Amino acid sequence: MISAVAGGRSVHRGLYAKNVDSLSGSAFERVTIGGEGHVLKRIGRELDWIMRAVGDGIDGDPPWAVSVWRYGLLDALPPELDHTVVGMAHDGPGRYAILMRDVGAAMVPPGSAPIPLAQHRAFLDHMAAMHVRFFPFESDHGLMPLAARYTALTPAMSAREAEAGRDDPVPRAVPAGWGALRDAAPPAYEIAHALGTDSAPLAEALAETPATLIHGDWKYGNLGSHADGRTVLLDWGWPGRAGPCVDLAWYLAVNCDRLPESKEDAARALRDALERRGLRTAGWWNRQLELALVGGFVQLGWSKTYDPAELGWWTERVVPIGRDLLRCP
């Protein structure tokens, strides 16, 4: 344990045990400032395989997680959301440090059991609050390009990481997952592989539908609930301009094992929440949802071969729309 004094306040620093869902490779420390717990997260391309996979922080640009803070987007979030960020600073060449309040007690506990329905519905309602708050989001603010979302979790990314001598667990697991998908569902594999190699047809189709600011990674490892009902939303590494359904599709794909209701009911809940908050969805929702589900499968279809029912749900929806996007017979 290292102790220091900063700004007249006692500061204590030590190792921090990450949530098991945190697989980016970024370094964390626990920091106690004036008796209050904080977490210090260090990010940079050499630390974080996700940044490398999505093209974040290239050519010396600040990471997107830093940009949303610099642009004031975190401060503009609706009151239902707590981003926990206290401040950010340079931490050496190509590195940044993000200081956050420690809200570990509020986070969704790790596990495999479904989360409570009320908590899940609150997450969707607060997701809608964010989407409505920034709708329409006209500028991308230099955040994640839409197309980059769909080329990150691919065998090509894994090959680049391996060639560079990297050994993070997710990039190492991706090729086997794609191989299993090829064996289990060849038509869905061909579509996902084609769009993961060149996501332009999907990104262009999605760009024809309304867009807002999305977080991009509403996985339960990034989510929590305060006693006052607010939602904790951590890890702003995937922010960008995209349709509300893009956030929803990732939420359904990454949290599939712990959803307390059907995916159809969850999608309906988000749409109802958007409508309650004044965002009219007629005319674009169905098209955006079907495209976003294709995107969710491109991102995580390789991880779904363990469960035939889960895989079947996605392939039933993805194959017809994907063939249309790719002009396949």
Coordinates of C-alpha atoms in Angstrom, one line a residue:
M1 CA 0.0 0.0 0.0
I2 CA 1.3 3.4 -0.9
S3 CA 0.2 6.5 1.0
A4 CA 0.4 10.1 -0.2
V5 CA -1.1 13.5 0.5
A6 CA -2.7 15.5 -2.3
G7 CA -4.6 18.8 -2.1
G8 CA -4.6 18.6 1.7
R9 CA -6.4 15.3 1.6
S10 CA -5.0 11.9 2.6
V11 CA -4.7 9.6 -0.4
H12 CA -4.1 5.8 -0.1
R13 CA -3.5 3.6 -3.1
G14 CA -3.5 -0.1 -3.5
L15 CA -4.4 -2.9 -5.9
Y16 CA -8.0 -3.2 -7.0
A17 CA -9.7 -6.5 -7.8
K18 CA -11.5 -6.0 -11.1
N19 CA -15.0 -7.3 -11.8
V20 CA -14.8 -10.7 -13.5
D21 CA -16.5 -9.2 -16.6
S22 CA -13.7 -6.7 -17.1
L23 CA -11.5 -8.3 -19.8
S24 CA -10.0 -5.3 -21.6
G25 CA -6.6 -5.6 -20.0
S26 CA -6.7 -2.1 -18.5
A27 CA -5.0 -1.6 -15.1
F28 CA -7.0 -0.7 -12.0
E29 CA -6.1 0.6 -8.5
R30 CA -8.2 1.3 -5.5
V31 CA -7.7 4.9 -4.2
T32 CA -8.9 6.3 -1.0
I33 CA -9.2 10.1 -1.0
G34 CA -10.3 11.8 2.2
G35 CA -11.8 8.6 3.5
E36 CA -13.9 8.0 0.3
G37 CA -13.2 5.0 -2.0
H38 CA -12.3 5.6 -5.6
V39 CA -11.0 3.5 -8.5
L40 CA -8.2 4.6 -10.8
K41 CA -8.3 3.0 -14.2
R42 CA -5.4 3.4 -16.6
I43 CA -6.2 3.1 -20.3
G44 CA -4.1 3.2 -23.5
R45 CA -3.7 1.2 -26.7
E46 CA -0.8 -0.8 -25.2
L47 CA -2.9 -1.8 -22.2
D48 CA -6.3 -2.4 -23.8
W49 CA -6.9 -4.9 -26.6
I50 CA -10.4 -3.5 -27.1
M51 CA -8.9 -0.1 -28.0
R52 CA -6.7 -1.7 -30.5
A53 CA -9.6 -3.9 -31.9
V54 CA -11.9 -0.9 -32.5
G55 CA -9.3 1.6 -33.7
D56 CA -9.5 3.8 -30.6
G57 CA -6.7 6.2 -29.8
I58 CA -5.0 6.0 -33.2
D59 CA -2.7 8.7 -34.5
G60 CA -2.3 10.2 -31.0
D61 CA -6.0 11.0 -30.6
P62 CA -7.4 10.7 -27.1
P63 CA -9.5 7.6 -26.3
W64 CA -13.2 7.9 -26.8
A65 CA -13.7 7.4 -23.1
V66 CA -11.8 10.6 -22.6
S67 CA -13.6 12.4 -25.4
V68 CA -17.1 11.9 -23.9
W69 CA -15.8 13.6 -20.8
R70 CA -14.0 16.4 -22.7
Y71 CA -17.0 17.2 -24.8
G72 CA -19.3 17.4 -21.7
L73 CA -21.4 14.4 -22.8
L74 CA -21.0 12.7 -19.4
D75 CA -22.2 15.9 -17.6
A76 CA -25.2 16.0 -20.0
L77 CA -26.4 12.5 -19.2
P78 CA -30.0 12.3 -17.7
P79 CA -30.2 12.2 -13.9
E80 CA -31.2 8.5 -14.0
L81 CA -27.6 7.6 -14.9
D82 CA -24.4 7.7 -12.8
H83 CA -21.2 7.6 -14.8
T84 CA -19.1 7.8 -11.6
V85 CA -16.2 9.7 -13.3
V86 CA -14.5 12.3 -11.1
G87 CA -11.8 13.4 -13.5
M88 CA -9.3 12.3 -16.1
A89 CA -5.6 13.1 -16.8
H90 CA -2.7 12.2 -19.0
D91 CA -0.7 9.3 -17.6
G92 CA 2.3 9.2 -19.9
P93 CA 2.6 8.9 -23.7
G94 CA -0.6 7.4 -25.1
R95 CA -2.0 6.8 -21.7
Y96 CA -4.8 8.3 -19.6
A97 CA -6.0 7.8 -16.1
I98 CA -9.7 7.9 -15.2
L99 CA -10.7 8.5 -11.6
M100 CA -14.1 7.1 -10.6
R101 CA -16.0 6.8 -7.4
D102 CA -16.0 3.3 -6.1
V103 CA -19.5 2.0 -6.5
G104 CA -18.8 -1.7 -6.2
A105 CA -21.5 -2.3 -3.7
A106 CA -24.1 -1.1 -6.2
M107 CA -22.9 -3.3 -9.2
V108 CA -24.8 -6.3 -10.5
P109 CA -23.2 -9.3 -8.8
P110 CA -21.3 -11.7 -11.0
G111 CA -23.0 -15.0 -11.6
S112 CA -25.3 -16.8 -14.1
A113 CA -28.7 -16.4 -12.5
P114 CA -31.2 -13.9 -14.2
I115 CA -31.2 -10.5 -12.6
P116 CA -34.4 -9.2 -11.1
L117 CA -37.0 -8.2 -13.6
A118 CA -37.5 -4.8 -12.0
Q119 CA -33.8 -4.0 -12.2
H120 CA -33.6 -5.2 -15.8
R121 CA -36.6 -3.0 -16.7
A122 CA -35.0 0.0 -14.9
F123 CA -31.9 -0.5 -17.1
L124 CA -34.0 -0.4 -20.2
D125 CA -35.9 2.6 -19.0
H126 CA -32.7 4.5 -18.2
M127 CA -31.2 3.5 -21.5
A128 CA -34.2 5.1 -23.1
A129 CA -33.7 8.2 -21.0
M130 CA -30.2 8.5 -22.4
H131 CA -31.3 7.9 -26.0
V132 CA -34.0 10.6 -25.7
R133 CA -31.7 13.0 -24.0
F134 CA -29.3 13.1 -27.0
F135 CA -31.8 12.5 -29.8
P136 CA -31.2 13.4 -32.5
F137 CA -27.4 13.2 -32.2
E138 CA -26.2 15.0 -35.3
S139 CA -22.4 15.0 -34.9
D140 CA -20.4 12.0 -34.2
H141 CA -18.0 14.1 -32.1
G142 CA -15.1 12.0 -33.4
L143 CA -16.4 9.0 -31.3
M144 CA -16.5 5.4 -32.5
P145 CA -17.5 5.0 -36.1
L146 CA -20.5 2.8 -36.6
A147 CA -18.7 0.4 -38.9
A148 CA -16.0 -0.2 -36.3
R149 CA -18.5 -1.9 -33.9
Y150 CA -18.8 -4.8 -36.3
T151 CA -15.2 -5.5 -37.2
A152 CA -13.8 -5.7 -33.7
L153 CA -14.5 -9.3 -32.5
T154 CA -13.3 -11.2 -35.5
P155 CA -10.6 -13.7 -36.4
A156 CA -8.7 -10.9 -38.2
M157 CA -8.5 -9.0 -34.9
S158 CA -7.2 -12.1 -33.2
A159 CA -4.6 -12.7 -35.8
R160 CA -3.3 -9.1 -35.4
E161 CA -3.1 -9.6 -31.6
A162 CA -1.3 -12.9 -32.0
E163 CA 1.2 -11.5 -34.5
A164 CA 2.0 -8.7 -32.0
G165 CA 2.6 -11.3 -29.3
R166 CA -0.5 -10.4 -27.3
D167 CA -2.2 -13.0 -25.2
D168 CA -5.4 -11.5 -23.8
P169 CA -8.1 -14.2 -23.2
V170 CA -10.9 -12.8 -25.5
P171 CA -8.8 -12.4 -28.7
R172 CA -7.4 -15.9 -28.1
A173 CA -11.0 -17.4 -27.7
V174 CA -12.5 -15.7 -30.8
P175 CA -11.1 -17.9 -33.6
A176 CA -12.4 -21.1 -31.9
G177 CA -15.8 -19.5 -31.4
W178 CA -16.0 -18.5 -35.1
G179 CA -15.0 -22.0 -36.0
A180 CA -17.7 -23.5 -33.9
L181 CA -20.2 -21.1 -35.5
R182 CA -19.1 -22.2 -39.0
D183 CA -19.8 -25.8 -38.0
A184 CA -23.1 -25.2 -36.2
A185 CA -24.8 -22.7 -38.5
P186 CA -23.0 -22.3 -41.8
P187 CA -25.4 -19.8 -43.4
A188 CA -25.3 -17.5 -40.4
Y189 CA -21.5 -17.9 -40.2
E190 CA -21.1 -16.8 -43.8
I191 CA -23.2 -13.7 -43.2
A192 CA -21.5 -12.8 -40.0
H193 CA -18.1 -13.4 -41.4
A194 CA -18.8 -11.3 -44.5
L195 CA -20.2 -8.4 -42.5
G196 CA -17.4 -8.7 -39.9
T197 CA -14.9 -8.4 -42.7
D198 CA -16.7 -5.5 -44.5
S199 CA -19.4 -3.9 -42.3
A200 CA -20.2 -1.1 -44.8
P201 CA -23.5 -2.7 -46.0
L202 CA -24.7 -3.0 -42.4
A203 CA -23.4 0.4 -41.3
E204 CA -24.9 2.2 -44.3
A205 CA -28.3 0.6 -43.8
L206 CA -28.3 1.5 -40.1
A207 CA -27.2 5.1 -41.0
E208 CA -30.5 5.5 -42.9
T209 CA -32.4 5.2 -39.6
P210 CA -32.5 7.8 -36.7
A211 CA -29.5 8.0 -34.4
T212 CA -28.6 9.2 -30.9
L213 CA -25.7 8.9 -28.6
I214 CA -25.2 5.3 -27.5
H215 CA -22.9 3.8 -24.8
G216 CA -22.3 0.6 -26.7
D217 CA -21.6 -1.8 -23.8
W218 CA -24.6 -2.2 -21.6
K219 CA -23.3 -5.5 -20.2
Y220 CA -24.2 -6.4 -16.6
G221 CA -20.5 -6.1 -15.6
N222 CA -20.8 -2.4 -16.4
L223 CA -24.2 -1.9 -14.7
G224 CA -25.5 -1.4 -11.2
S225 CA -28.3 0.1 -9.2
H226 CA -28.1 2.7 -6.5
A227 CA -30.6 2.6 -3.6
D228 CA -32.2 5.8 -4.9
G229 CA -33.0 4.0 -8.2
R230 CA -30.3 5.5 -10.4
T231 CA -28.4 3.2 -12.7
V232 CA -24.6 3.0 -12.6
L233 CA -23.2 2.9 -16.2
L234 CA -19.5 2.3 -16.4
D235 CA -16.8 1.9 -19.1
W236 CA -17.3 4.4 -21.9
G237 CA -15.0 2.7 -24.4
W238 CA -17.7 2.2 -27.1
P239 CA -19.6 5.5 -27.3
G240 CA -20.8 6.8 -30.6
R241 CA -23.6 7.9 -32.9
A242 CA -26.0 5.0 -33.6
G243 CA -29.6 4.0 -33.3
P244 CA -31.2 3.1 -30.0
C245 CA -31.6 -0.5 -31.2
V246 CA -27.8 -0.8 -31.5
D247 CA -27.5 -0.5 -27.7
L248 CA -30.4 -2.8 -27.3
A249 CA -29.0 -5.5 -29.6
W250 CA -25.7 -5.6 -27.7
Y251 CA -27.6 -5.7 -24.4
L252 CA -29.6 -8.7 -25.5
A253 CA -26.6 -10.5 -27.0
V254 CA -24.1 -10.0 -24.2
N255 CA -26.5 -10.5 -21.3
C256 CA -28.5 -13.4 -22.9
D257 CA -27.9 -15.9 -20.0
R258 CA -29.2 -13.6 -17.3
L259 CA -32.2 -11.9 -19.0
P260 CA -35.3 -12.3 -16.8
E261 CA -37.7 -12.1 -19.8
S262 CA -37.7 -12.9 -23.4
K263 CA -35.8 -10.8 -25.9
E264 CA -39.0 -9.8 -27.6
D265 CA -40.4 -8.5 -24.3
A266 CA -37.2 -6.6 -23.5
A267 CA -37.3 -5.0 -27.0
R268 CA -40.9 -4.0 -26.4
A269 CA -40.0 -2.5 -23.0
L270 CA -37.3 -0.3 -24.5
R271 CA -39.6 0.9 -27.3
D272 CA -42.4 1.6 -24.8
A273 CA -39.9 3.6 -22.7
L274 CA -38.8 5.7 -25.6
E275 CA -42.5 6.4 -26.5
R276 CA -43.3 7.3 -22.9
R277 CA -40.5 9.8 -23.0
G278 CA -41.8 11.4 -26.2
L279 CA -39.7 9.7 -28.9
R280 CA -41.9 8.5 -31.7
T281 CA -40.7 5.2 -33.1
A282 CA -43.3 4.5 -35.8
G283 CA -41.7 4.3 -39.3
W284 CA -38.2 3.3 -38.3
W285 CA -38.2 0.9 -35.2
N286 CA -38.8 -2.4 -36.9
R287 CA -36.2 -1.8 -39.6
Q288 CA -33.6 -0.5 -37.2
L289 CA -34.2 -3.4 -34.8
E290 CA -33.8 -6.1 -37.4
L291 CA -30.6 -4.5 -38.7
A292 CA -29.2 -4.0 -35.1
L293 CA -29.9 -7.7 -34.3
V294 CA -27.8 -8.6 -37.4
G295 CA -25.1 -6.4 -35.9
G296 CA -25.4 -8.0 -32.5
F297 CA -24.9 -11.4 -34.1
V298 CA -21.9 -10.2 -36.1
Q299 CA -20.4 -9.0 -32.8
L300 CA -21.2 -12.0 -30.6
G301 CA -22.7 -14.8 -32.7
W302 CA -19.4 -16.7 -32.3
S303 CA -20.1 -17.0 -28.6
K304 CA -23.5 -18.6 -28.9
T305 CA -22.9 -22.1 -30.2
Y306 CA -23.1 -23.6 -26.6
D307 CA -26.9 -23.3 -26.6
P308 CA -28.9 -24.4 -29.7
A309 CA -32.0 -22.5 -28.6
E310 CA -30.0 -19.3 -28.2
L311 CA -28.2 -19.8 -31.5
G312 CA -31.4 -20.6 -33.2
W313 CA -33.2 -17.5 -32.0
W314 CA -30.5 -15.3 -33.5
T315 CA -30.0 -17.2 -36.8
E316 CA -33.7 -17.2 -37.5
R317 CA -33.6 -13.4 -37.5
V318 CA -30.2 -12.8 -38.9
V319 CA -30.1 -15.0 -42.0
P320 CA -32.9 -13.4 -44.0
I321 CA -31.9 -9.8 -43.3
G322 CA -28.2 -10.6 -43.7
R323 CA -28.8 -12.2 -47.1
D324 CA -30.7 -9.1 -48.2
L325 CA -27.9 -6.8 -47.1
L326 CA -25.3 -8.9 -48.9
R327 CA -27.6 -9.4 -51.9
C328 CA -27.3 -13.2 -51.5
P329 CA -29.7 -15.6 -53.2

